[in-house]
mmCIF file of C-alpha atoms in Angstrom:
data_model
loop_
_atom_site.group_PDB
_atom_site.id
_atom_site.type_symbol
_atom_site.label_atom_id
_atom_site.label_comp_id
_atom_site.label_asym_id
_atom_site.label_seq_id
_atom_site.Cartn_x
_atom_site.Cartn_y
_atom_site.Cartn_z
ATOM 1 C CA MET N 12 78.915 64.485 12.805
ATOM 2 C CA ASP N 13 82.401 63.047 13.600
ATOM 3 C CA ALA N 14 83.263 59.511 12.616
ATOM 4 C CA THR N 15 86.513 58.378 14.256
ATOM 5 C CA PHE N 16 88.525 55.450 12.954
ATOM 6 C CA VAL N 17 90.802 53.630 15.393
ATOM 7 C CA LEU N 18 94.328 53.002 14.106
ATOM 8 C CA TYR N 19 96.913 50.584 15.534
ATOM 9 C CA PRO N 20 99.858 48.605 14.155
ATOM 10 C CA ASN N 21 98.870 45.573 12.046
ATOM 11 C CA MET N 22 95.275 46.529 11.687
ATOM 12 C CA THR N 23 93.591 45.299 8.468
ATOM 13 C CA ALA N 24 93.315 48.165 5.924
ATOM 14 C CA LEU N 25 89.925 47.264 4.347
ATOM 15 C CA ASP N 26 88.356 47.037 7.730
ATOM 16 C CA PHE N 27 88.489 50.874 8.129
ATOM 17 C CA VAL N 28 88.907 51.947 4.507
ATOM 18 C CA GLY N 29 85.581 50.352 3.502
ATOM 19 C CA PRO N 30 83.516 52.044 6.247
ATOM 20 C CA PHE N 31 85.443 55.232 5.631
ATOM 21 C CA GLU N 32 84.477 55.397 2.041
ATOM 22 C CA VAL N 33 80.872 54.870 2.975
ATOM 23 C CA LEU N 34 80.631 57.271 5.856
ATOM 24 C CA ALA N 35 82.741 59.957 4.207
ATOM 25 C CA SER N 36 80.305 59.956 1.279
ATOM 26 C CA VAL N 37 77.709 61.529 3.567
ATOM 27 C CA PRO N 38 78.412 65.395 3.485
ATOM 28 C CA VAL N 39 77.679 65.955 7.187
ATOM 29 C CA VAL N 40 80.227 63.380 8.354
ATOM 30 C CA SER N 41 83.777 64.394 9.144
ATOM 31 C CA ALA N 42 86.368 61.678 9.423
ATOM 32 C CA ARG N 43 89.029 61.542 12.173
ATOM 33 C CA PHE N 44 91.744 58.971 12.667
ATOM 34 C CA VAL N 45 92.921 58.273 16.254
ATOM 35 C CA ALA N 46 95.914 56.359 17.507
ATOM 36 C CA ALA N 47 98.252 56.187 20.552
ATOM 37 C CA THR N 48 100.466 58.867 18.921
ATOM 38 C CA LEU N 49 100.522 60.968 15.818
ATOM 39 C CA ASP N 50 103.137 58.802 14.251
ATOM 40 C CA PRO N 51 102.051 57.109 10.992
ATOM 41 C CA VAL N 52 100.511 53.659 11.549
ATOM 42 C CA LYS N 53 101.202 50.683 9.281
ATOM 43 C CA SER N 54 98.565 48.124 8.518
ATOM 44 C CA ASP N 55 99.248 44.402 8.360
ATOM 45 C CA ASN N 56 99.795 44.574 4.594
ATOM 46 C CA GLY N 57 101.805 47.797 4.584
ATOM 47 C CA LEU N 58 99.314 50.691 4.054
ATOM 48 C CA VAL N 59 100.499 53.662 6.149
ATOM 49 C CA VAL N 60 97.964 56.090 7.606
ATOM 50 C CA THR N 61 98.636 59.259 9.534
ATOM 51 C CA PRO N 62 96.454 59.924 12.614
ATOM 52 C CA THR N 63 94.748 63.166 13.170
ATOM 53 C CA ASP N 64 94.225 62.692 16.895
ATOM 54 C CA THR N 65 95.605 60.752 19.788
ATOM 55 C CA PHE N 66 93.883 58.682 22.536
ATOM 56 C CA ASP N 67 94.953 61.459 25.020
ATOM 57 C CA SER N 68 93.580 64.313 22.932
ATOM 58 C CA LEU N 69 90.278 62.916 21.666
ATOM 59 C CA LYS N 70 87.844 62.235 24.411
ATOM 60 C CA SER N 71 84.446 62.215 22.608
ATOM 61 C CA THR N 72 83.061 61.424 19.154
ATOM 62 C CA ASP N 73 79.817 60.577 17.523
ATOM 63 C CA ILE N 74 80.835 57.385 15.783
ATOM 64 C CA VAL N 75 83.720 55.040 16.469
ATOM 65 C CA VAL N 76 84.884 52.428 13.967
ATOM 66 C CA VAL N 77 87.230 49.729 15.236
ATOM 67 C CA PRO N 78 88.979 47.682 12.561
ATOM 68 C CA GLY N 79 90.224 44.198 13.181
ATOM 69 C CA SER N 80 93.592 42.518 12.615
ATOM 70 C CA GLY N 81 94.844 39.148 11.555
ATOM 71 C CA HIS N 82 96.899 39.189 14.756
ATOM 72 C CA TRP N 83 94.034 39.779 17.040
ATOM 73 C CA LYS N 84 95.199 37.325 19.807
ATOM 74 C CA ALA N 85 98.382 39.374 20.371
ATOM 75 C CA LEU N 86 96.301 42.599 20.377
ATOM 76 C CA LEU N 87 93.995 41.209 23.010
ATOM 77 C CA LYS N 88 97.090 40.733 25.293
ATOM 78 C CA ASP N 89 98.351 44.240 24.626
ATOM 79 C CA SER N 90 96.105 46.593 22.688
ATOM 80 C CA GLY N 91 98.452 49.585 23.021
ATOM 81 C CA GLY N 92 95.725 51.614 24.795
ATOM 82 C CA VAL N 93 92.943 50.819 22.381
ATOM 83 C CA VAL N 94 90.737 48.916 24.894
ATOM 84 C CA GLU N 95 91.181 51.580 27.569
ATOM 85 C CA TRP N 96 90.276 54.413 25.191
ATOM 86 C CA LEU N 97 87.236 52.517 23.959
ATOM 87 C CA ARG N 98 85.958 52.184 27.453
ATOM 88 C CA GLU N 99 86.292 55.869 28.028
ATOM 89 C CA VAL N 100 84.989 57.205 24.723
ATOM 90 C CA HIS N 101 82.001 54.719 24.470
ATOM 91 C CA ALA N 102 80.033 56.824 26.955
ATOM 92 C CA THR N 103 80.137 59.794 24.487
ATOM 93 C CA THR N 104 79.259 57.980 21.249
ATOM 94 C CA LYS N 105 76.012 57.685 19.412
ATOM 95 C CA TRP N 106 77.387 54.577 17.668
ATOM 96 C CA THR N 107 80.262 52.315 18.540
ATOM 97 C CA THR N 108 81.118 49.987 15.712
ATOM 98 C CA SER N 109 83.596 47.224 14.702
ATOM 99 C CA VAL N 110 84.635 45.348 11.659
ATOM 100 C CA CYS N 111 86.035 41.826 11.668
ATOM 101 C CA THR N 112 88.091 41.012 14.837
ATOM 102 C CA GLY N 113 87.595 44.537 16.030
ATOM 103 C CA SER N 114 84.602 43.128 17.911
ATOM 104 C CA THR N 115 86.990 41.186 20.186
ATOM 105 C CA LEU N 116 88.392 44.550 21.331
ATOM 106 C CA LEU N 117 84.840 45.760 22.051
ATOM 107 C CA ALA N 118 84.332 42.506 24.045
ATOM 108 C CA GLU N 119 87.557 42.941 25.892
ATOM 109 C CA ALA N 120 86.461 46.435 26.842
ATOM 110 C CA GLY N 121 82.997 45.010 28.082
ATOM 111 C CA LEU N 122 81.018 47.037 25.632
ATOM 112 C CA VAL N 123 79.052 44.411 23.702
ATOM 113 C CA SER N 124 76.827 41.439 24.520
ATOM 114 C CA LYS N 125 75.979 40.236 20.992
ATOM 115 C CA ALA N 126 78.232 40.610 18.042
ATOM 116 C CA THR N 127 79.553 39.155 14.813
ATOM 117 C CA THR N 128 83.172 38.792 13.805
ATOM 118 C CA HIS N 129 85.509 37.012 11.410
ATOM 119 C CA TRP N 130 84.790 33.318 11.430
ATOM 120 C CA ALA N 131 88.285 32.652 12.742
ATOM 121 C CA ALA N 132 87.717 34.681 15.880
ATOM 122 C CA ARG N 133 84.254 33.508 16.979
ATOM 123 C CA GLU N 134 85.674 31.528 19.965
ATOM 124 C CA ASP N 135 87.595 34.642 21.282
ATOM 125 C CA LEU N 136 84.235 36.458 21.337
ATOM 126 C CA GLU N 137 82.439 33.566 22.977
ATOM 127 C CA VAL N 138 84.952 33.144 25.828
ATOM 128 C CA ARG N 139 84.478 36.864 26.641
ATOM 129 C CA GLY N 140 80.792 36.252 27.329
ATOM 130 C CA VAL N 141 79.505 37.647 24.006
ATOM 131 C CA GLU N 142 76.637 35.964 22.174
ATOM 132 C CA VAL N 143 78.174 35.171 18.800
ATOM 133 C CA SER N 144 76.207 35.689 15.522
ATOM 134 C CA THR N 145 77.123 34.474 12.109
ATOM 135 C CA ASP N 146 75.126 37.346 10.531
ATOM 136 C CA ARG N 147 77.012 39.815 8.412
ATOM 137 C CA VAL N 148 75.904 42.781 10.457
ATOM 138 C CA VAL N 149 74.647 42.810 14.052
ATOM 139 C CA PHE N 150 73.026 45.641 16.029
ATOM 140 C CA ASP N 151 73.381 45.490 19.787
ATOM 141 C CA GLY N 152 71.866 48.751 21.084
ATOM 142 C CA LYS N 153 74.240 51.403 19.852
ATOM 143 C CA VAL N 154 77.013 48.873 19.196
ATOM 144 C CA VAL N 155 77.110 47.662 15.613
ATOM 145 C CA SER N 156 79.483 44.915 14.442
ATOM 146 C CA GLY N 157 80.398 43.680 10.964
ATOM 147 C CA ALA N 158 81.773 40.200 10.085
ATOM 148 C CA GLY N 159 85.090 39.743 8.339
ATOM 149 C CA VAL N 160 86.894 42.416 6.409
ATOM 150 C CA SER N 161 84.643 43.338 3.422
ATOM 151 C CA ALA N 162 81.567 43.198 5.701
ATOM 152 C CA GLY N 163 82.647 46.615 7.034
ATOM 153 C CA ILE N 164 81.052 48.128 3.881
ATOM 154 C CA ASP N 165 77.777 46.417 4.663
ATOM 155 C CA MET N 166 78.004 47.494 8.348
ATOM 156 C CA ALA N 167 78.589 51.120 7.334
ATOM 157 C CA LEU N 168 75.694 51.141 4.878
ATOM 158 C CA ARG N 169 73.364 49.742 7.516
ATOM 159 C CA LEU N 170 74.650 52.447 9.913
ATOM 160 C CA VAL N 171 74.003 55.176 7.358
ATOM 161 C CA GLU N 172 70.471 53.857 6.881
ATOM 162 C CA ALA N 173 69.897 53.811 10.625
ATOM 163 C CA GLU N 174 71.226 57.373 11.164
ATOM 164 C CA PHE N 175 70.300 59.132 7.877
ATOM 165 C CA GLY N 176 67.576 57.010 6.277
ATOM 166 C CA GLU N 177 67.157 54.472 3.516
ATOM 167 C CA MET N 178 67.362 56.954 0.668
ATOM 168 C CA VAL N 179 70.760 58.261 1.777
ATOM 169 C CA ALA N 180 72.104 54.795 2.186
ATOM 170 C CA GLN N 181 70.943 53.868 -1.226
ATOM 171 C CA ALA N 182 72.522 56.919 -2.744
ATOM 172 C CA VAL N 183 75.799 56.157 -1.056
ATOM 173 C CA GLN N 184 75.696 52.491 -2.204
ATOM 174 C CA VAL N 185 75.112 53.450 -5.803
ATOM 175 C CA GLY N 186 77.666 56.242 -5.474
ATOM 176 C CA ILE N 187 80.438 53.828 -4.615
ATOM 177 C CA GLU N 188 78.951 51.275 -7.042
ATOM 178 C CA TYR N 189 78.770 48.563 -4.379
ATOM 179 C CA ASP N 190 76.640 45.715 -5.792
ATOM 180 C CA PRO N 191 77.303 42.682 -3.610
ATOM 181 C CA GLN N 192 76.379 39.211 -4.798
ATOM 182 C CA PRO N 193 75.602 36.552 -2.180
ATOM 183 C CA PRO N 194 78.796 35.995 -0.259
ATOM 184 C CA ARG N 195 80.568 32.666 -0.023
ATOM 185 C CA ALA N 196 80.441 32.111 3.714
ATOM 186 C CA TYR N 197 82.944 30.128 5.791
ATOM 187 C CA ASP N 198 80.283 27.634 6.866
ATOM 188 C CA SER N 199 79.281 26.899 3.231
ATOM 189 C CA ILE N 200 82.703 25.955 1.772
ATOM 190 C CA PRO N 201 84.061 22.309 1.605
ATOM 191 C CA PRO N 202 85.525 21.169 4.887
ATOM 192 C CA GLU N 203 88.968 20.579 3.508
ATOM 193 C CA ILE N 204 89.127 24.153 2.381
ATOM 194 C CA ALA N 205 87.756 25.449 5.646
ATOM 195 C CA GLN N 206 90.309 23.416 7.610
ATOM 196 C CA GLY N 207 93.204 24.751 5.522
ATOM 197 C CA LEU N 208 92.033 28.376 6.044
ATOM 198 C CA LYS N 209 91.593 27.866 9.803
ATOM 199 C CA ALA N 210 95.094 26.418 10.004
ATOM 200 C CA ALA N 211 96.522 29.492 8.170
ATOM 201 C CA PHE N 212 94.786 31.909 10.491
ATOM 202 C CA ASP N 213 95.822 29.939 13.596
ATOM 203 C CA SER N 214 99.467 30.035 12.414
ATOM 204 C CA ARG N 215 99.386 33.885 12.561
ATOM 205 C CA GLN N 216 98.673 33.751 16.281
ATOM 206 C CA ALA N 217 101.746 31.777 17.186
#
């Protein structure tokens, strides 16, 4: 089973590295990395990843994982071919997934009706006609979305459970020693901290 991770400039590294570690722990899963070209792609914090495939060469896959970016508004204006490729490849997938603001790309492609995302991007999902959930992981048919950044690990574990069963998912979770404690959600922090965080994220979009 192929799991293909979408790469583009300024993506958030943990958005795809977390799900990659989970999915790659399943022996029957082979990882691929797709981008507009085969040139190395740099994440928003400087991690460089080399693609294995291009949007032109890869036309089908079993699983797609779309990471998000802290610069998602600019990406929605010009995705560099990501949105068009997602529309095309989605017809071939068993699972189409996103992490963080990657769900806004799925929404832009018209592939999702209910999803979660990073708290800072909820409005961008809503204006695209998507029912926005604050859950950490959301299943919408064969589309699975994870909330912000670290939620990609939870999303991938839920996906492994759905595809391979609970025992495999538990084995993977213990193998990577992922023992999450109750997360501190955006909606639960003091308003003054939330406002400061929102302002910081909004400033990135300028």
